[in-house]
mmCIF file of C-alpha atoms and ligand atoms in Angstrom:
data_model
loop_
_atom_site.group_PDB
_atom_site.id
_atom_site.type_symbol
_atom_site.label_atom_id
_atom_site.label_comp_id
_atom_site.label_asym_id
_atom_site.label_seq_id
_atom_site.Cartn_x
_atom_site.Cartn_y
_atom_site.Cartn_z
ATOM 1 C CA UNK A 1157 -6.952 -18.367 20.869
ATOM 2 C CA UNK A 1158 -9.665 -15.836 21.589
ATOM 3 C CA UNK A 1159 -7.760 -12.755 20.316
ATOM 4 C CA UNK A 1160 -7.291 -14.286 16.904
ATOM 5 C CA UNK A 1161 -10.887 -15.532 16.781
ATOM 6 C CA UNK A 1162 -12.207 -12.052 17.553
ATOM 7 C CA UNK A 1163 -10.015 -10.422 14.928
ATOM 8 C CA UNK A 1164 -10.923 -13.054 12.315
ATOM 9 C CA UNK A 1165 -14.569 -12.178 12.943
ATOM 10 C CA UNK A 1166 -13.772 -8.545 12.194
ATOM 11 C CA UNK A 1167 -12.213 -9.594 8.901
ATOM 12 C CA UNK A 1168 -15.040 -11.969 8.017
ATOM 13 C CA UNK A 1169 -18.073 -10.713 9.959
ATOM 14 C CA UNK A 1170 -20.808 -12.188 7.785
ATOM 15 C CA UNK A 1171 -22.401 -15.594 8.393
ATOM 16 C CA UNK A 1172 -21.021 -16.974 5.121
ATOM 17 C CA UNK A 1173 -17.439 -16.512 6.402
ATOM 18 C CA UNK A 1174 -16.344 -15.094 3.032
ATOM 19 C CA UNK A 1175 -13.735 -12.376 2.677
ATOM 20 C CA UNK A 1176 -13.673 -9.330 0.406
ATOM 21 C CA UNK A 1177 -10.425 -7.449 0.880
ATOM 22 C CA UNK A 1178 -9.156 -4.423 -0.989
ATOM 23 C CA UNK A 1179 -5.563 -3.232 -0.997
ATOM 24 C CA UNK A 1180 -3.640 -0.045 -1.678
ATOM 25 C CA UNK A 1181 -0.166 -1.332 -0.832
ATOM 26 C CA UNK A 1182 1.401 -1.036 -4.307
ATOM 27 C CA UNK A 1183 3.219 2.323 -4.341
ATOM 28 C CA UNK A 1184 6.637 1.171 -3.116
ATOM 29 C CA UNK A 1185 6.399 -2.120 -4.978
ATOM 30 C CA UNK A 1186 5.181 -0.912 -8.359
ATOM 31 C CA UNK A 1187 5.301 2.885 -8.328
ATOM 32 C CA UNK A 1188 2.835 5.654 -7.549
ATOM 33 C CA UNK A 1189 0.318 4.614 -10.176
ATOM 34 C CA UNK A 1190 -3.016 6.258 -11.062
ATOM 35 C CA UNK A 1191 -5.478 5.706 -8.231
ATOM 36 C CA UNK A 1192 -2.733 5.760 -5.608
ATOM 37 C CA UNK A 1193 -1.682 9.305 -6.493
ATOM 38 C CA UNK A 1194 -4.999 10.485 -4.979
ATOM 39 C CA UNK A 1195 -5.036 8.058 -2.067
ATOM 40 C CA UNK A 1196 -7.547 9.898 0.166
ATOM 41 C CA UNK A 1197 -10.103 10.093 -2.619
ATOM 42 C CA UNK A 1198 -9.494 6.447 -3.594
ATOM 43 C CA UNK A 1199 -9.893 5.251 -0.008
ATOM 44 C CA UNK A 1200 -13.171 7.153 0.345
ATOM 45 C CA UNK A 1201 -14.568 5.581 -2.841
ATOM 46 C CA UNK A 1202 -13.351 2.084 -1.989
ATOM 47 C CA UNK A 1203 -14.680 2.024 1.557
ATOM 48 C CA UNK A 1204 -18.038 3.464 0.421
ATOM 49 C CA UNK A 1205 -18.588 0.180 -1.421
ATOM 50 C CA UNK A 1206 -18.450 -1.827 1.817
ATOM 51 C CA UNK A 1207 -15.464 -4.194 1.551
ATOM 52 C CA UNK A 1208 -14.573 -6.310 4.603
ATOM 53 C CA UNK A 1209 -10.988 -5.075 4.936
ATOM 54 C CA UNK A 1210 -8.362 -2.870 3.405
ATOM 55 C CA UNK A 1211 -4.591 -3.431 3.346
ATOM 56 C CA UNK A 1212 -2.032 -0.630 3.503
ATOM 57 C CA UNK A 1213 1.373 0.381 4.822
ATOM 58 C CA UNK A 1214 1.803 2.096 8.175
ATOM 59 C CA UNK A 1215 2.323 5.668 6.945
ATOM 60 C CA UNK A 1216 -0.935 5.576 4.998
ATOM 61 C CA UNK A 1217 -2.713 4.239 8.092
ATOM 62 C CA UNK A 1218 -1.282 7.146 10.081
ATOM 63 C CA UNK A 1219 -2.233 9.822 7.561
ATOM 64 C CA UNK A 1220 -5.403 8.535 5.947
ATOM 65 C CA UNK A 1221 -7.205 5.712 7.780
ATOM 66 C CA UNK A 1222 -8.854 7.470 10.745
ATOM 67 C CA UNK A 1223 -12.177 8.293 8.962
ATOM 68 C CA UNK A 1224 -12.721 4.576 8.292
ATOM 69 C CA UNK A 1225 -11.905 3.216 11.759
ATOM 70 C CA UNK A 1226 -14.731 0.909 12.836
ATOM 71 C CA UNK A 1227 -16.207 0.876 9.327
ATOM 72 C CA UNK A 1228 -13.762 -1.489 7.643
ATOM 73 C CA UNK A 1229 -11.160 -3.877 9.055
ATOM 74 C CA UNK A 1230 -7.543 -2.783 8.792
ATOM 75 C CA UNK A 1231 -4.777 -5.058 7.525
ATOM 76 C CA UNK A 1232 -1.272 -3.703 8.053
ATOM 77 C CA UNK A 1233 1.217 -4.731 5.386
ATOM 78 C CA UNK A 1234 4.483 -5.677 7.051
ATOM 79 C CA UNK A 1235 6.659 -6.219 3.978
ATOM 80 C CA UNK A 1236 7.120 -4.963 0.462
ATOM 81 C CA UNK A 1237 9.042 -5.749 -2.664
ATOM 82 C CA UNK A 1238 10.257 -2.736 -4.587
ATOM 83 C CA UNK A 1239 10.549 -1.218 -8.015
ATOM 84 C CA UNK A 1240 14.266 -2.140 -7.928
ATOM 85 C CA UNK A 1241 13.859 -5.527 -6.151
ATOM 86 C CA UNK A 1242 10.660 -6.974 -7.650
ATOM 87 C CA UNK A 1243 11.196 -10.530 -6.395
ATOM 88 C CA UNK A 1244 12.369 -9.833 -2.876
ATOM 89 C CA UNK A 1245 9.953 -8.832 -0.098
ATOM 90 C CA UNK A 1246 11.642 -7.066 2.799
ATOM 91 C CA UNK A 1247 10.180 -6.423 6.229
ATOM 92 C CA UNK A 1248 9.259 -2.781 6.840
ATOM 93 C CA UNK A 1249 6.952 -3.038 9.887
ATOM 94 C CA UNK A 1250 6.246 -5.571 12.621
ATOM 95 C CA UNK A 1251 3.422 -7.170 14.575
ATOM 96 C CA UNK A 1252 3.872 -4.844 17.549
ATOM 97 C CA UNK A 1253 3.334 -1.803 15.314
ATOM 98 C CA UNK A 1254 0.217 -3.457 13.874
ATOM 99 C CA UNK A 1255 -1.201 -3.994 17.364
ATOM 100 C CA UNK A 1256 -0.395 -0.375 18.306
ATOM 101 C CA UNK A 1257 -2.202 0.843 15.170
ATOM 102 C CA UNK A 1258 -5.334 -1.160 15.974
ATOM 103 C CA UNK A 1259 -4.895 -3.435 12.963
ATOM 104 C CA UNK A 1260 -7.171 -6.471 12.677
ATOM 105 C CA UNK A 1261 -4.591 -8.532 10.766
ATOM 106 C CA UNK A 1262 -1.097 -8.346 9.317
ATOM 107 C CA UNK A 1263 -0.079 -9.278 5.812
ATOM 108 C CA UNK A 1264 3.292 -10.485 4.598
ATOM 109 C CA UNK A 1265 4.556 -10.793 1.049
ATOM 110 C CA UNK A 1266 6.631 -13.828 0.154
ATOM 111 C CA UNK A 1267 8.117 -14.799 -3.204
ATOM 112 C CA UNK A 1268 8.899 -18.458 -3.789
ATOM 113 C CA UNK A 1269 10.704 -20.043 -6.725
ATOM 114 C CA UNK A 1270 13.815 -17.918 -6.582
ATOM 115 C CA UNK A 1271 17.328 -18.150 -5.174
ATOM 116 C CA UNK A 1272 16.083 -16.073 -2.237
ATOM 117 C CA UNK A 1273 13.259 -18.477 -1.325
ATOM 118 C CA UNK A 1274 14.986 -19.501 1.902
ATOM 119 C CA UNK A 1275 15.172 -15.949 3.221
ATOM 120 C CA UNK A 1276 11.605 -15.232 2.095
ATOM 121 C CA UNK A 1277 10.261 -18.295 3.909
ATOM 122 C CA UNK A 1278 12.409 -17.608 6.971
ATOM 123 C CA UNK A 1279 10.859 -14.125 7.194
ATOM 124 C CA UNK A 1280 7.335 -15.540 6.876
ATOM 125 C CA UNK A 1281 8.087 -18.142 9.538
ATOM 126 C CA UNK A 1282 9.448 -15.517 11.961
ATOM 127 C CA UNK A 1283 6.450 -13.231 11.488
ATOM 128 C CA UNK A 1284 4.082 -16.194 11.814
ATOM 129 C CA UNK A 1285 5.539 -16.950 15.246
ATOM 130 C CA UNK A 1286 5.079 -13.340 16.347
ATOM 131 C CA UNK A 1287 1.536 -13.067 14.918
ATOM 132 C CA UNK A 1288 0.552 -16.274 16.658
ATOM 133 C CA UNK A 1289 1.921 -15.039 19.982
ATOM 134 C CA UNK A 1290 -0.140 -11.830 19.786
ATOM 135 C CA UNK A 1291 -3.286 -13.485 18.416
ATOM 136 C CA UNK A 1292 -3.363 -11.408 15.246
ATOM 137 C CA UNK A 1293 -4.412 -13.132 12.003
ATOM 138 C CA UNK A 1294 -1.675 -13.558 9.407
ATOM 139 C CA UNK A 1295 -2.392 -13.055 5.715
ATOM 140 C CA UNK A 1296 0.281 -13.845 3.161
ATOM 141 C CA UNK A 1297 0.607 -12.530 -0.343
ATOM 142 C CA UNK A 1298 2.605 -15.499 -1.597
ATOM 143 C CA UNK A 1299 3.476 -15.938 -5.257
ATOM 144 C CA UNK A 1300 5.599 -18.338 -7.322
ATOM 145 C CA UNK A 1301 7.629 -15.700 -9.097
ATOM 146 C CA UNK A 1302 11.362 -16.058 -8.320
ATOM 147 C CA UNK A 1303 14.111 -16.377 -10.911
ATOM 148 C CA UNK A 1304 13.465 -20.117 -11.444
ATOM 149 C CA UNK A 1305 9.873 -19.436 -12.535
ATOM 150 C CA UNK A 1306 9.441 -18.157 -16.051
ATOM 151 C CA UNK A 1307 6.516 -16.562 -17.865
ATOM 152 C CA UNK A 1308 3.149 -18.177 -17.360
ATOM 153 C CA UNK A 1309 4.620 -20.749 -14.932
ATOM 154 C CA UNK A 1310 3.674 -18.329 -12.160
ATOM 155 C CA UNK A 1311 0.043 -19.312 -12.811
ATOM 156 C CA UNK A 1312 0.504 -23.092 -13.162
ATOM 157 C CA UNK A 1313 -1.503 -25.197 -10.758
ATOM 158 C CA UNK A 1314 1.677 -26.935 -9.495
ATOM 159 C CA UNK A 1315 3.499 -23.698 -8.731
ATOM 160 C CA UNK A 1316 0.508 -21.913 -7.223
ATOM 161 C CA UNK A 1317 -0.288 -24.967 -5.093
ATOM 162 C CA UNK A 1318 3.332 -25.097 -3.930
ATOM 163 C CA UNK A 1319 3.301 -21.428 -2.927
ATOM 164 C CA UNK A 1320 -0.078 -21.577 -1.182
ATOM 165 C CA UNK A 1321 0.754 -24.799 0.598
ATOM 166 C CA UNK A 1322 4.095 -23.348 1.802
ATOM 167 C CA UNK A 1323 2.155 -20.522 3.463
ATOM 168 C CA UNK A 1324 -0.272 -23.000 5.046
ATOM 169 C CA UNK A 1325 2.655 -25.069 6.338
ATOM 170 C CA UNK A 1326 3.981 -21.951 8.076
ATOM 171 C CA UNK A 1327 0.722 -21.144 9.853
ATOM 172 C CA UNK A 1328 -0.794 -18.467 7.614
ATOM 173 C CA UNK A 1329 -4.514 -17.907 8.298
ATOM 174 C CA UNK A 1330 -5.521 -16.515 4.899
ATOM 175 C CA UNK A 1331 -3.448 -17.054 1.777
ATOM 176 C CA UNK A 1332 -3.604 -14.716 -1.161
ATOM 177 C CA UNK A 1333 -2.002 -15.985 -4.324
ATOM 178 C CA UNK A 1334 -2.248 -15.987 -8.115
ATOM 179 C CA UNK A 1335 -5.378 -17.194 -9.881
ATOM 180 C CA UNK A 1336 -4.577 -20.202 -12.082
ATOM 181 C CA UNK A 1337 -6.981 -18.953 -14.731
ATOM 182 C CA UNK A 1338 -9.884 -21.404 -14.515
ATOM 183 C CA UNK A 1339 -12.084 -22.712 -11.711
ATOM 184 C CA UNK A 1340 -11.192 -26.409 -12.100
ATOM 185 C CA UNK A 1341 -7.477 -25.870 -11.656
ATOM 186 C CA UNK A 1342 -8.037 -23.385 -8.830
ATOM 187 C CA UNK A 1343 -10.241 -25.907 -7.045
ATOM 188 C CA UNK A 1344 -7.163 -28.192 -6.985
ATOM 189 C CA UNK A 1345 -5.168 -25.452 -5.240
ATOM 190 C CA UNK A 1346 -7.923 -24.913 -2.675
ATOM 191 C CA UNK A 1347 -8.231 -28.643 -2.079
ATOM 192 C CA UNK A 1348 -4.486 -29.043 -1.380
ATOM 193 C CA UNK A 1349 -4.309 -26.182 1.112
ATOM 194 C CA UNK A 1350 -5.862 -26.722 4.556
ATOM 195 C CA UNK A 1351 -6.624 -23.067 5.263
ATOM 196 C CA UNK A 1352 -8.411 -20.123 3.631
ATOM 197 C CA UNK A 1353 -7.352 -19.282 0.065
ATOM 198 C CA UNK A 1354 -8.051 -16.019 -1.761
ATOM 199 C CA UNK A 1355 -6.772 -14.530 -5.010
ATOM 200 C CA UNK A 1356 -5.093 -11.284 -5.978
ATOM 201 C CA UNK A 1357 -6.634 -9.361 -8.847
ATOM 202 C CA UNK A 1358 -3.549 -9.126 -11.040
ATOM 203 C CA UNK A 1359 -3.589 -7.639 -14.524
ATOM 204 C CA UNK A 1360 -5.135 -10.445 -16.557
ATOM 205 C CA UNK A 1361 -8.635 -8.932 -16.830
ATOM 206 C CA UNK A 1362 -9.296 -6.056 -19.184
ATOM 207 C CA UNK A 1363 -13.010 -5.474 -18.571
ATOM 208 C CA UNK A 1364 -15.372 -5.409 -15.604
ATOM 209 C CA UNK A 1365 -17.182 -8.421 -17.090
ATOM 210 C CA UNK A 1366 -13.948 -10.440 -17.083
ATOM 211 C CA UNK A 1367 -13.153 -9.318 -13.548
ATOM 212 C CA UNK A 1368 -16.596 -10.244 -12.279
ATOM 213 C CA UNK A 1369 -16.429 -13.623 -14.036
ATOM 214 C CA UNK A 1370 -13.026 -14.335 -12.447
ATOM 215 C CA UNK A 1371 -14.525 -13.494 -9.046
ATOM 216 C CA UNK A 1372 -17.566 -15.722 -9.601
ATOM 217 C CA UNK A 1373 -15.295 -18.574 -10.788
ATOM 218 C CA UNK A 1374 -12.911 -18.458 -7.808
ATOM 219 C CA UNK A 1375 -15.797 -18.367 -5.355
ATOM 220 C CA UNK A 1376 -17.315 -21.384 -7.122
ATOM 221 C CA UNK A 1377 -13.900 -23.090 -6.900
ATOM 222 C CA UNK A 1378 -14.050 -22.857 -3.105
ATOM 223 C CA UNK A 1379 -11.957 -19.744 -2.446
ATOM 224 C CA UNK A 1380 -12.669 -17.836 0.753
ATOM 225 C CA UNK A 1381 -12.618 -14.609 -1.236
ATOM 226 C CA UNK A 1382 -10.332 -12.072 -2.872
ATOM 227 C CA UNK A 1383 -7.987 -9.205 -2.165
ATOM 228 C CA UNK A 1384 -8.210 -6.760 -5.042
ATOM 229 C CA UNK A 1385 -6.191 -3.669 -5.868
ATOM 230 C CA UNK A 1386 -5.285 -2.190 -9.232
ATOM 231 C CA UNK A 1387 -8.330 -3.040 -11.320
ATOM 232 C CA UNK A 1388 -10.614 -1.674 -8.602
ATOM 233 C CA UNK A 1389 -8.815 1.563 -7.762
ATOM 234 C CA UNK A 1390 -8.239 2.323 -11.455
ATOM 235 C CA UNK A 1391 -11.823 1.595 -12.471
ATOM 236 C CA UNK A 1392 -13.788 4.749 -13.406
ATOM 237 C CA UNK A 1393 -16.641 3.858 -11.006
ATOM 238 C CA UNK A 1394 -14.919 2.451 -7.950
ATOM 239 C CA UNK A 1395 -17.830 2.396 -5.482
ATOM 240 C CA UNK A 1396 -20.317 0.700 -7.866
ATOM 241 C CA UNK A 1397 -17.712 -1.941 -8.707
ATOM 242 C CA UNK A 1398 -16.938 -2.630 -5.023
ATOM 243 C CA UNK A 1399 -20.647 -2.900 -4.212
ATOM 244 C CA UNK A 1400 -21.144 -5.308 -7.118
ATOM 245 C CA UNK A 1401 -18.157 -7.511 -6.232
ATOM 246 C CA UNK A 1402 -19.418 -7.670 -2.664
ATOM 247 C CA UNK A 1403 -22.710 -9.115 -3.932
ATOM 248 C CA UNK A 1404 -20.827 -11.718 -5.996
ATOM 249 C CA UNK A 1405 -18.695 -12.747 -3.013
ATOM 250 C CA UNK A 1406 -21.279 -12.623 -0.238
ATOM 251 C CA UNK A 1407 -24.604 -13.162 -1.952
ATOM 252 C CA UNK A 1408 -23.646 -15.530 -4.743
ATOM 253 C CA UNK A 1409 -25.120 -13.486 -7.588
ATOM 254 C CA UNK A 1410 -24.384 -14.619 -11.156
ATOM 255 C CA UNK A 1411 -22.162 -12.809 -13.642
ATOM 256 C CA UNK A 1412 -25.232 -11.613 -15.512
ATOM 257 C CA UNK A 1413 -26.927 -10.322 -12.345
ATOM 258 C CA UNK A 1414 -23.675 -8.620 -11.365
ATOM 259 C CA UNK A 1415 -23.332 -6.889 -14.735
ATOM 260 C CA UNK A 1416 -26.912 -5.609 -14.496
ATOM 261 C CA UNK A 1417 -26.286 -4.365 -10.964
ATOM 262 C CA UNK A 1418 -23.038 -2.653 -11.971
ATOM 263 C CA UNK A 1419 -24.751 -0.891 -14.858
ATOM 264 C CA UNK A 1420 -27.543 0.315 -12.570
ATOM 265 C CA UNK A 1421 -25.134 1.538 -9.867
ATOM 266 C CA UNK A 1422 -22.956 3.316 -12.418
ATOM 267 C CA UNK A 1423 -26.048 5.016 -13.821
ATOM 268 C CA UNK A 1424 -27.131 6.131 -10.323
ATOM 269 C CA UNK A 1425 -23.628 7.484 -9.652
ATOM 270 C CA UNK A 1426 -23.755 9.627 -12.798
ATOM 271 C CA UNK A 1427 -27.175 11.201 -12.169
HETATM 272 O O1 LIG B 2159 -2.657 -7.618 -3.037
HETATM 273 C C1 LIG B 2159 -2.322 -7.139 -4.083
HETATM 274 C C2 LIG B 2159 -1.138 -6.316 -4.097
HETATM 275 O O2 LIG B 2159 -0.545 -6.417 -2.835
HETATM 276 C C3 LIG B 2159 -3.131 -7.461 -5.249
HETATM 277 O O3 LIG B 2159 -3.535 -6.395 -5.886
HETATM 278 P P1 LIG B 2159 -3.902 -6.427 -7.427
HETATM 279 O O4 LIG B 2159 -5.367 -6.692 -7.502
HETATM 280 O O5 LIG B 2159 -3.503 -5.076 -7.884
HETATM 281 O O6 LIG B 2159 -3.105 -7.548 -8.074
#
């Protein structure tokens, strides 16, 4: 399908086919946290680092995205969970709106492992049909996190593989899910899922060094890339961090090279 091929190229324009997505879709789901309370400023700093794509809800596209049109691919988020329904994604926009907004892809949240898994998967299946019909790539943010999954089980290789594979079974083009915590186990997830797999940033890393190492490890495990949010938009030097992560994802630099680059870029930003 030529429409989808063209849009996938906008998401992953480089020869390596890797994907570096950023996201600012958290406000309804997790609250208006630092970094999202100054969304215009955050978007300017994030896009200055040269990510491939950025994910947001429709109102933020309307109010804030125009300066970045043509500079970074746009992913419209079609669903959200909420502060009062943390394990239940609901649809808040559709594929037609994404096309009207000029989006290059749509993304859909889906929580598996709970009593509501059937309605979550039914929603993903419905949107997959629509996305396929319009030739717009479908990204899913799919996590094993329902009420039958407790504690660290949301990062187990079995549960993450189940979630990612469910998305692949339903025709998702790029799956974003939890990192299992080490490259060997994540390689098993990638191997069991016959489409592109990326990770979310989550809250497991406390330092830039840890975050960069996680990124290096998932790329080495065969991931297509990442979609990162909170750590990036709450980092004191957003643009240097985005530039550095881009080099890890697209140019294969080591953790040590990345840390040296980050230090240099942070220094240049200060002077
Ligand atoms: O995609 C995400 C939220 O939708 C992931 O963002 P975090 O890096 O904040 O986990």
